[in-house]
């Protein structure tokens, strides 16, 4: 059958190829250590699961409003107010089937053919693809590890043209873990106001931040900025609820309403039970979050320390999220078993074939000098994984 232009231009994911290879190796009984996962390894907290079970038993199992139930919208509003002292109304909240779906709807309702969307790299893999699917043009600002993966005001100004409509921010960042401080956010805000840009601020790792770093939401800077920003968040990362599929957007009511209309004609509501679970996640006890973050922090310290002991690997200590994004470019031009390493995919294959460790190549995130290692896995696996990497690097090169 003849596929649409859209389908033909969809980019197959190199991550999926690596994941598939790792899975196949595992199914053959090969003991692969997985550092690829983009989700917490903890179980969803009991209070959330129990709350959801009650609503299954109560028959809360029918269609709901396409853009989310009022009770969940209220708990989102309360959460944002408690965390950032910023107030929203229910008509300014859209709930979708995960933050990914929310972002998809958002780009669909904002972007016209040819609109430019500025995305700082390294970026979360789906931003450029979702922008392209909506007919927009991603404009990438490349950042450097030496600068903690931050862009300057000048670089931002230089990326702006008459076609620029949106700036995407994601901090703490997936994949780098880098975050932005108040001074940096204010600098960005000045430029955003000057050029009247829409900011899509993906703050899904807002709670996963280390060493008393305090997250400042872009919407709390001032009223004008709040009006120009669509805040994105969800339950997947903070509450270890990736499979429940609940995310939200907060912002301009006309945008929110359009997103609801789009869901109304495509997915309908996010799962009723999941909405109840998310309501409890935002409104119930937040104690489990602190425990998870504490555990992540000790893993982060361990893995960075160990990786930096390995010849040729340069790992910066991330501020938040649960990934490290080390530079592995010093291996480019080196060979093993007659195979030359030319890029991050080659190095990823080296790690998988030789060390039996699965990571994600940086090229997927717009930075071919790096690999992404998720430490959302047990400390036992982390210890064994880095030991294997060191062993194979030592064997061939150091
Ligand atoms: C995981 C992730 C998302 C998507 O999360 P959902 O599971 O769809 O809610 C969005 N943005 C970033 C940066 C992520 O890492």
PDB file of C-alpha atoms in Angstrom, residues 2 107 214 228 351:
ATOM      1  CA  UNK A   2       1.066   3.554  -0.663  1.00  0.00           C
ATOM      2  CA  UNK A 107       2.526  21.250  18.694  1.00  0.00           C
ATOM      3  CA  UNK A 214      15.635  24.223  44.016  1.00  0.00           C
ATOM      4  CA  UNK A 228       3.460  33.272  27.161  1.00  0.00           C
ATOM      5  CA  UNK A 351      29.506  -1.548  24.673  1.00  0.00           C
TER       6      UNK A 351
END
